[in-house]
């Protein structure tokens, strides 16, 4: 009930670790809306990493037949 806001300064290259971090907030018993902020600096390695992670997640969801 106490934690419902997440600020991500640097994501992991591993999608599973990123999903686990979100899952720690979006859990059973959570009474508040979970808010997630991602800080990505334009023109840095974070910018490229965000594109890579997005493409990986879209490919994973596509292979599972999950609507995007």
Tab-separated table of N, CA, C and O in Angstrom:
chain	number	residue	atom	x	y	z
A	1	UNK	N	0.810	-1.206	0.000
A	1	UNK	CA	0.000	0.000	0.000
A	1	UNK	C	0.851	1.267	0.000
A	1	UNK	O	0.347	2.327	-0.282
A	2	UNK	N	2.102	1.151	0.379
A	2	UNK	CA	2.922	2.351	0.507
A	2	UNK	C	3.595	2.760	-0.798
A	2	UNK	O	3.738	3.925	-1.063
A	3	UNK	N	4.042	1.809	-1.568
A	3	UNK	CA	4.824	2.138	-2.767
A	3	UNK	C	3.991	1.907	-4.023
A	3	UNK	O	3.556	0.796	-4.295
A	4	UNK	N	3.772	2.971	-4.785
A	4	UNK	CA	3.025	2.837	-6.031
A	4	UNK	C	3.612	3.712	-7.144
A	4	UNK	O	3.057	3.784	-8.229
A	5	UNK	N	4.728	4.374	-6.860
A	5	UNK	CA	5.388	5.202	-7.866
A	5	UNK	C	6.800	4.666	-8.084
A	5	UNK	O	7.546	4.449	-7.135
A	6	UNK	N	7.146	4.438	-9.349
A	6	UNK	CA	8.466	3.913	-9.680
A	6	UNK	C	9.136	4.858	-10.667
A	6	UNK	O	8.528	5.271	-11.656
A	7	UNK	N	10.382	5.225	-10.372
A	7	UNK	CA	11.182	6.052	-11.269
A	7	UNK	C	12.344	5.196	-11.749
A	7	UNK	O	13.144	4.720	-10.941
A	8	UNK	N	12.419	4.979	-13.064
A	8	UNK	CA	13.466	4.141	-13.648
A	8	UNK	C	14.509	5.057	-14.267
A	8	UNK	O	14.221	5.795	-15.209
A	9	UNK	N	15.713	5.023	-13.720
A	9	UNK	CA	16.791	5.849	-14.252
A	9	UNK	C	17.607	5.099	-15.289
A	9	UNK	O	18.172	5.698	-16.186
A	10	UNK	N	17.679	3.788	-15.147
A	10	UNK	CA	18.409	2.974	-16.109
A	10	UNK	C	17.825	1.566	-16.076
A	10	UNK	O	17.832	0.916	-15.029
A	11	UNK	N	17.314	1.125	-17.205
A	11	UNK	CA	16.730	-0.211	-17.273
A	11	UNK	C	17.808	-1.256	-17.510
A	11	UNK	O	18.881	-0.959	-18.036
A	12	UNK	N	17.490	-2.469	-17.151
A	12	UNK	CA	18.374	-3.595	-17.413
A	12	UNK	C	18.251	-3.987	-18.887
A	12	UNK	O	17.218	-3.761	-19.518
A	13	UNK	N	19.285	-4.604	-19.422
A	13	UNK	CA	19.219	-5.139	-20.785
A	13	UNK	C	18.329	-6.372	-20.850
A	13	UNK	O	17.970	-6.821	-21.927
A	14	UNK	N	17.986	-6.925	-19.695
A	14	UNK	CA	17.177	-8.137	-19.619
A	14	UNK	C	15.719	-7.773	-19.333
A	14	UNK	O	15.403	-7.206	-18.286
A	15	UNK	N	14.846	-8.090	-20.266
A	15	UNK	CA	13.429	-7.751	-20.144
A	15	UNK	C	12.822	-8.346	-18.877
A	15	UNK	O	12.033	-7.693	-18.193
A	16	UNK	N	13.202	-9.564	-18.542
A	16	UNK	CA	12.633	-10.235	-17.375
A	16	UNK	C	12.879	-9.440	-16.093
A	16	UNK	O	11.981	-9.289	-15.266
A	17	UNK	N	14.077	-8.901	-15.925
A	17	UNK	CA	14.378	-8.118	-14.726
A	17	UNK	C	13.533	-6.848	-14.668
A	17	UNK	O	13.069	-6.450	-13.596
A	18	UNK	N	13.321	-6.228	-15.815
A	18	UNK	CA	12.489	-5.027	-15.860
A	18	UNK	C	11.042	-5.356	-15.505
A	18	UNK	O	10.385	-4.614	-14.771
A	19	UNK	N	10.545	-6.475	-16.004
A	19	UNK	CA	9.173	-6.885	-15.699
A	19	UNK	C	9.016	-7.251	-14.232
A	19	UNK	O	7.986	-6.960	-13.621
A	20	UNK	N	10.034	-7.867	-13.650
A	20	UNK	CA	9.984	-8.203	-12.233
A	20	UNK	C	9.922	-6.956	-11.364
A	20	UNK	O	9.215	-6.916	-10.362
A	21	UNK	N	10.641	-5.928	-11.769
A	21	UNK	CA	10.616	-4.670	-11.016
A	21	UNK	C	9.213	-4.068	-11.014
A	21	UNK	O	8.711	-3.630	-9.972
A	22	UNK	N	8.562	-4.062	-12.165
A	22	UNK	CA	7.194	-3.544	-12.257
A	22	UNK	C	6.247	-4.441	-11.461
A	22	UNK	O	5.361	-3.963	-10.755
A	23	UNK	N	6.442	-5.741	-11.552
A	23	UNK	CA	5.589	-6.695	-10.852
A	23	UNK	C	5.615	-6.547	-9.348
A	23	UNK	O	4.657	-6.908	-8.662
A	24	UNK	N	6.702	-6.008	-8.814
A	24	UNK	CA	6.784	-5.797	-7.368
A	24	UNK	C	5.813	-4.721	-6.913
A	24	UNK	O	5.414	-4.689	-5.754
A	25	UNK	N	5.436	-3.830	-7.822
A	25	UNK	CA	4.467	-2.792	-7.476
A	25	UNK	C	3.058	-3.184	-7.890
A	25	UNK	O	2.100	-2.925	-7.173
A	26	UNK	N	2.914	-3.777	-9.075
A	26	UNK	CA	1.602	-4.199	-9.566
A	26	UNK	C	1.323	-5.610	-9.066
A	26	UNK	O	1.471	-6.576	-9.784
A	27	UNK	N	0.926	-5.698	-7.828
A	27	UNK	CA	0.707	-7.005	-7.221
A	27	UNK	C	-0.682	-7.053	-6.602
A	27	UNK	O	-1.334	-6.033	-6.440
A	28	UNK	N	-1.069	-8.251	-6.243
A	28	UNK	CA	-2.348	-8.409	-5.549
A	28	UNK	C	-2.329	-7.589	-4.270
A	28	UNK	O	-1.326	-7.543	-3.569
A	29	UNK	N	-3.420	-6.944	-3.988
A	29	UNK	CA	-3.512	-6.143	-2.772
A	29	UNK	C	-3.118	-4.689	-2.975
A	29	UNK	O	-3.317	-3.869	-2.080
A	30	UNK	N	-2.571	-4.355	-4.133
A	30	UNK	CA	-2.210	-2.962	-4.409
A	30	UNK	C	-3.499	-2.163	-4.552
A	30	UNK	O	-4.353	-2.491	-5.366
A	31	UNK	N	-3.653	-1.135	-3.740
A	31	UNK	CA	-4.897	-0.372	-3.751
A	31	UNK	C	-4.793	0.917	-4.550
A	31	UNK	O	-5.802	1.534	-4.858
A	32	UNK	N	-3.580	1.330	-4.890
A	32	UNK	CA	-3.387	2.577	-5.620
A	32	UNK	C	-2.950	2.282	-7.051
A	32	UNK	O	-2.390	1.229	-7.337
A	33	UNK	N	-3.209	3.243	-7.935
A	33	UNK	CA	-2.755	3.105	-9.315
A	33	UNK	C	-1.229	3.205	-9.339
A	33	UNK	O	-0.644	4.117	-8.761
A	34	UNK	N	-0.591	2.261	-10.011
A	34	UNK	CA	0.866	2.259	-10.114
A	34	UNK	C	1.290	3.215	-11.227
A	34	UNK	O	0.766	3.169	-12.329
A	35	UNK	N	2.238	4.096	-10.898
A	35	UNK	CA	2.743	5.080	-11.850
A	35	UNK	C	4.225	4.805	-12.060
A	35	UNK	O	4.979	4.637	-11.091
A	36	UNK	N	4.639	4.735	-13.316
A	36	UNK	CA	6.031	4.451	-13.637
A	36	UNK	C	6.575	5.562	-14.534
A	36	UNK	O	5.973	5.909	-15.543
A	37	UNK	N	7.714	6.119	-14.136
A	37	UNK	CA	8.394	7.140	-14.921
A	37	UNK	C	9.710	6.565	-15.415
A	37	UNK	O	10.443	5.959	-14.645
A	38	UNK	N	10.005	6.764	-16.694
A	38	UNK	CA	11.290	6.346	-17.255
A	38	UNK	C	12.053	7.598	-17.666
A	38	UNK	O	11.538	8.429	-18.410
A	39	UNK	N	13.290	7.705	-17.189
A	39	UNK	CA	14.138	8.827	-17.553
A	39	UNK	C	15.116	8.322	-18.610
A	39	UNK	O	15.932	7.446	-18.333
A	40	UNK	N	14.981	8.842	-19.835
A	40	UNK	CA	15.847	8.434	-20.937
A	40	UNK	C	16.460	9.693	-21.538
A	40	UNK	O	15.743	10.586	-21.979
A	41	UNK	N	17.774	9.762	-21.518
A	41	UNK	CA	18.468	10.923	-22.066
A	41	UNK	C	18.637	10.753	-23.569
A	41	UNK	O	19.149	9.728	-24.031
A	42	UNK	N	18.214	11.736	-24.313
A	42	UNK	CA	18.290	11.702	-25.771
A	42	UNK	C	19.744	11.721	-26.234
A	42	UNK	O	20.567	12.475	-25.722
A	43	UNK	N	20.053	10.855	-27.181
A	43	UNK	CA	21.395	10.816	-27.755
A	43	UNK	C	22.429	10.106	-26.903
A	43	UNK	O	23.622	10.278	-27.093
A	44	UNK	N	21.986	9.296	-25.954
A	44	UNK	CA	22.913	8.540	-25.103
A	44	UNK	C	22.671	7.050	-25.286
A	44	UNK	O	21.789	6.632	-26.029
A	45	UNK	N	23.441	6.253	-24.557
A	45	UNK	CA	23.273	4.803	-24.619
A	45	UNK	C	21.869	4.415	-24.130
A	45	UNK	O	21.299	3.436	-24.591
A	46	UNK	N	21.274	5.199	-23.213
A	46	UNK	CA	19.926	4.922	-22.737
A	46	UNK	C	18.912	5.007	-23.870
A	46	UNK	O	17.957	4.242	-23.921
A	47	UNK	N	19.107	5.941	-24.772
A	47	UNK	CA	18.212	6.118	-25.906
A	47	UNK	C	18.205	4.870	-26.791
A	47	UNK	O	17.159	4.349	-27.169
A	48	UNK	N	19.386	4.371	-27.127
A	48	UNK	CA	19.503	3.162	-27.955
A	48	UNK	C	18.961	1.947	-27.213
A	48	UNK	O	18.283	1.101	-27.775
A	49	UNK	N	19.251	1.871	-25.910
A	49	UNK	CA	18.797	0.740	-25.102
A	49	UNK	C	17.268	0.703	-25.056
A	49	UNK	O	16.672	-0.370	-25.140
A	50	UNK	N	16.628	1.858	-24.943
A	50	UNK	CA	15.166	1.910	-24.906
A	50	UNK	C	14.581	1.355	-26.201
A	50	UNK	O	13.609	0.594	-26.178
A	51	UNK	N	15.174	1.708	-27.344
A	51	UNK	CA	14.718	1.165	-28.627
A	51	UNK	C	14.886	-0.345	-28.687
A	51	UNK	O	13.995	-1.072	-29.128
A	52	UNK	N	16.042	-0.826	-28.239
A	52	UNK	CA	16.324	-2.264	-28.252
A	52	UNK	C	15.328	-3.017	-27.384
A	52	UNK	O	14.770	-4.046	-27.793
A	53	UNK	N	15.082	-2.515	-26.162
A	53	UNK	CA	14.147	-3.180	-25.253
A	53	UNK	C	12.729	-3.177	-25.820
A	53	UNK	O	12.016	-4.172	-25.709
A	54	UNK	N	12.329	-2.075	-26.432
A	54	UNK	CA	10.996	-2.004	-27.020
A	54	UNK	C	10.846	-3.023	-28.141
A	54	UNK	O	9.856	-3.756	-28.201
A	55	UNK	N	11.837	-3.110	-29.001
A	55	UNK	CA	11.781	-4.082	-30.101
A	55	UNK	C	11.756	-5.512	-29.589
A	55	UNK	O	11.022	-6.352	-30.110
A	56	UNK	N	12.534	-5.800	-28.547
A	56	UNK	CA	12.528	-7.148	-27.958
A	56	UNK	C	11.161	-7.485	-27.369
A	56	UNK	O	10.649	-8.584	-27.533
A	57	UNK	N	10.579	-6.515	-26.655
A	57	UNK	CA	9.278	-6.771	-26.032
A	57	UNK	C	8.195	-6.967	-27.084
A	57	UNK	O	7.343	-7.846	-26.960
A	58	UNK	N	8.214	-6.161	-28.131
A	58	UNK	CA	7.226	-6.325	-29.209
A	58	UNK	C	7.371	-7.689	-29.878
A	58	UNK	O	6.373	-8.348	-30.167
A	59	UNK	N	8.612	-8.125	-30.103
A	59	UNK	CA	8.835	-9.438	-30.704
A	59	UNK	C	8.347	-10.540	-29.775
A	59	UNK	O	7.727	-11.509	-30.222
A	60	UNK	N	8.615	-10.387	-28.471
A	60	UNK	CA	8.189	-11.410	-27.503
A	60	UNK	C	6.676	-11.489	-27.449
A	60	UNK	O	6.093	-12.567	-27.492
A	61	UNK	N	6.016	-10.333	-27.382
A	61	UNK	CA	4.554	-10.320	-27.334
A	61	UNK	C	3.958	-10.879	-28.612
A	61	UNK	O	2.951	-11.580	-28.586
A	62	UNK	N	4.584	-10.579	-29.759
A	62	UNK	CA	4.112	-11.111	-31.031
A	62	UNK	C	4.198	-12.623	-31.080
A	62	UNK	O	3.300	-13.301	-31.577
A	63	UNK	N	5.284	-13.179	-30.533
A	63	UNK	CA	5.443	-14.626	-30.543
A	63	UNK	C	4.465	-15.319	-29.595
A	63	UNK	O	4.119	-16.465	-29.779
A	64	UNK	N	4.010	-14.576	-28.574
A	64	UNK	CA	3.045	-15.137	-27.617
A	64	UNK	C	1.609	-14.892	-28.044
A	64	UNK	O	0.678	-15.389	-27.416
A	65	UNK	N	1.432	-14.104	-29.113
A	65	UNK	CA	0.082	-13.797	-29.583
A	65	UNK	C	-0.631	-12.779	-28.714
A	65	UNK	O	-1.849	-12.724	-28.685
A	66	UNK	N	0.137	-11.943	-28.008
A	66	UNK	CA	-0.450	-10.920	-27.135
A	66	UNK	C	-0.648	-9.643	-27.944
A	66	UNK	O	0.278	-9.191	-28.635
A	67	UNK	N	-1.830	-9.059	-27.848
A	67	UNK	CA	-2.108	-7.809	-28.565
A	67	UNK	C	-1.273	-6.685	-27.976
A	67	UNK	O	-1.058	-6.611	-26.777
A	68	UNK	N	-0.778	-5.813	-28.859
A	68	UNK	CA	0.060	-4.706	-28.416
A	68	UNK	C	-0.738	-3.436	-28.384
A	68	UNK	O	-1.554	-3.163	-29.162
